[in-house]
Amino acid sequence: MRIIRRPSIPIKLIKPADHGIMSSLSDGDMSRPSRKGSMYPTEKVSAAIKCIIGPRKSSEIRMERSIGFLGCLSFIMGTIIGSGIFISPGGILQNTNNIWAAMIVWAMAGMISLAGGLVLIELSTVIPVSGGEYTYILAAFGGIPAFLTVWSYLMLIRPSSMGVLVLTTAVNIIEPIAKEIGVDPGDISIKLATKLLTIFLLCVIAFMNCVSVRLATYFQVICTAGKLGGLVVIIISGIYNLSTGHDKNLRVGFENATTNVGKLANALYVGLWAYDGWDQLNLVTEEIVNPYRNLPWAICVGMPFITIIYMLTNIAFLTRVDIPEFSHASVALLYGDRSLGVMSFLMPLAVILSCLGAANGTLFSAARMTLVAARNGHLPDVVSFVDVNQGTPTPAIIIMVSITTAMVLMLDIEGLIDFLSYIVWIAYGGTAITHIVFRCRRPAAPRPFKTPIAVSLILVLAAIFLTIATVVLDPRLEYLYAVAFTTSGLLLYFPFVYFELRIPGMESATKFLQLTLRVTPPAIDKSLLEDIDAAGTTWSTPSASRSRLTTAAANSEITRFEDNEDPSLLKITLTHQEDK
């Protein structure tokens, strides 16, 4: 009688290949990446692994294109409409000192954000790969700028953005309870409860994103519908208030409007923070159904709609909230108490849905940028892996939530916003420059959507103004901290990426995490490679002997079959041990 034991899992690591799909763009004599075999692991999962992870619906492990137009619109609107509309009105009004000047700032911020979205639409047609700003900067300028971009996004921009959103949610849940039980919201126990609730909510959002892309998308649609419903209630009640004579705050001209450039720059910063998120869809390009149609439509419909909603909401607030009271952190709650009566409970609910939806969208997209950076060799290989059953980037999600949790424990909302606001516009400016670069390098590349160069120039000028004017006219240590932290990424880039220094134990850690989290490198649609070919884009590494910019397949370092001589075809191999 022959007994078959549970399969053992000897995993040998192989050196990554020297070229990949997302390496630096070169116009020199670098050779094109080899197309021998598959650029990503598309082999069937072996029968033995099914003993551990169970049966699979498909023979390939991939991140599916499951986000349609409604999902795209929900992500772009749901991510942008977060805590900004409820926190930013006071900051803009304080800096402009006039309601109509504040309205102009809101409109300008919306136009600049729309310009950024239009630039990214064209870039997504030339480089139809997920990763957003990181991907485009990598293609145009090479490894170092791209690594610093993903470093700042991973360690500063996205964690601080998520922290603000979830912390705002927790505050709006805990503070009303504290007032009901007669406890001062500033009490240390309330602050601790707020932090703990923030961490719990982060874990819930992470769980949804790990379980299913569709679940995260459905949650985004629900949150978007809820927050839009709340804003519609505010706007309708504002129209009613105007019809009943509550318009004294609007009967002013441009008296006392500030002319200080520094204050105007700060006001624009605050406004642009409320619109932040217009780049989210480009981070998940590979998961969008028909991205050449759905991505442009989502941005072109969503951005103007959001701008109109924001301006109407501010006018509604002014019908029942006096200008000095706009400094109140929860202006929406104040408006709800005065204008909605028994329906005032809708305001905290709208704030909660707004923040949770925006946090969900931020995590969803930020995890994809992290995954793309890892499959290009800029982060540990295991970060580029996806769940074998759901195709979700579990390691990337866990890393992003862990960093956000640490940031929430160390900083408050104001501190998080200070870190977020400055450095992000350096990345946006660099992305606008890549648009100009590709127009010069690849003028004949197919562009289903073409954005005028003037739009990129507007975005570049806005980025220069925001990054220089604020430092010169309103110098603050937070800006220095953000820049210093971003450039500190070079201390990791050169030893671990450029010189390929290997940390002892990383191979064992990769094996352990792969088996614990049940993750593997994802497959890629062949149509993606065809789109890159059609664009006439040449992908190669700046130094084939030293660079680790590789595809997910080459960079996965998962074993291949012993009799497989093609190193680009990689997958998990499991060996049966039999006793007779």
mmCIF file with all atom_site columns, N, CA and C in Angstrom, residues 3-9 575-577:
data_model
loop_
_atom_site.group_PDB
_atom_site.id
_atom_site.type_symbol
_atom_site.label_atom_id
_atom_site.label_alt_id
_atom_site.label_comp_id
_atom_site.label_asym_id
_atom_site.label_entity_id
_atom_site.label_seq_id
_atom_site.pdbx_PDB_ins_code
_atom_site.Cartn_x
_atom_site.Cartn_y
_atom_site.Cartn_z
_atom_site.occupancy
_atom_site.B_iso_or_equiv
_atom_site.pdbx_formal_charge
_atom_site.auth_seq_id
_atom_site.auth_comp_id
_atom_site.auth_asym_id
_atom_site.auth_atom_id
_atom_site.pdbx_PDB_model_num
ATOM 1  N N  . ILE A 1 3   ? 1.255 5.282  0.605  1.00 0.00 ? 3   ILE A N  1
ATOM 2  C CA . ILE A 1 3   ? 0.635 6.424  1.291  1.00 0.00 ? 3   ILE A CA 1
ATOM 3  C C  . ILE A 1 3   ? 1.248 7.718  0.752  1.00 0.00 ? 3   ILE A C  1
ATOM 4  N N  . ILE A 1 4   ? 0.419 8.635  0.310  1.00 0.00 ? 4   ILE A N  1
ATOM 5  C CA . ILE A 1 4   ? 0.907 9.929  -0.180 1.00 0.00 ? 4   ILE A CA 1
ATOM 6  C C  . ILE A 1 4   ? 0.806 10.948 0.947  1.00 0.00 ? 4   ILE A C  1
ATOM 7  N N  . ARG A 1 5   ? 1.940 11.506 1.327  1.00 0.00 ? 5   ARG A N  1
ATOM 8  C CA . ARG A 1 5   ? 1.967 12.489 2.409  1.00 0.00 ? 5   ARG A CA 1
ATOM 9  C C  . ARG A 1 5   ? 1.633 13.889 1.881  1.00 0.00 ? 5   ARG A C  1
ATOM 10 N N  . ARG A 1 6   ? 1.395 14.768 2.827  1.00 0.00 ? 6   ARG A N  1
ATOM 11 C CA . ARG A 1 6   ? 1.187 16.175 2.469  1.00 0.00 ? 6   ARG A CA 1
ATOM 12 C C  . ARG A 1 6   ? 2.432 16.687 1.748  1.00 0.00 ? 6   ARG A C  1
ATOM 13 N N  . PRO A 1 7   ? 2.279 17.373 0.626  1.00 0.00 ? 7   PRO A N  1
ATOM 14 C CA . PRO A 1 7   ? 3.445 17.784 -0.154 1.00 0.00 ? 7   PRO A CA 1
ATOM 15 C C  . PRO A 1 7   ? 4.320 18.767 0.608  1.00 0.00 ? 7   PRO A C  1
ATOM 16 N N  . SER A 1 8   ? 5.635 18.558 0.492  1.00 0.00 ? 8   SER A N  1
ATOM 17 C CA . SER A 1 8   ? 6.568 19.541 1.036  1.00 0.00 ? 8   SER A CA 1
ATOM 18 C C  . SER A 1 8   ? 6.760 20.640 0.006  1.00 0.00 ? 8   SER A C  1
ATOM 19 N N  . ILE A 1 9   ? 7.353 21.736 0.423  1.00 0.00 ? 9   ILE A N  1
ATOM 20 C CA . ILE A 1 9   ? 7.421 22.893 -0.458 1.00 0.00 ? 9   ILE A CA 1
ATOM 21 C C  . ILE A 1 9   ? 8.837 23.434 -0.519 1.00 0.00 ? 9   ILE A C  1
ATOM 22 N N  . THR A 1 575 ? 6.642 19.509 -4.455 1.00 0.00 ? 575 THR A N  1
ATOM 23 C CA . THR A 1 575 ? 7.132 18.153 -4.677 1.00 0.00 ? 575 THR A CA 1
ATOM 24 C C  . THR A 1 575 ? 6.406 17.180 -3.763 1.00 0.00 ? 575 THR A C  1
ATOM 25 N N  . HIS A 1 576 ? 5.832 16.129 -4.360 1.00 0.00 ? 576 HIS A N  1
ATOM 26 C CA . HIS A 1 576 ? 5.197 15.087 -3.562 1.00 0.00 ? 576 HIS A CA 1
ATOM 27 C C  . HIS A 1 576 ? 6.258 14.187 -2.941 1.00 0.00 ? 576 HIS A C  1
ATOM 28 N N  . GLN A 1 577 ? 6.068 13.842 -1.688 1.00 0.00 ? 577 GLN A N  1
ATOM 29 C CA . GLN A 1 577 ? 6.922 12.851 -1.039 1.00 0.00 ? 577 GLN A CA 1
ATOM 30 C C  . GLN A 1 577 ? 6.089 11.588 -0.849 1.00 0.00 ? 577 GLN A C  1
#
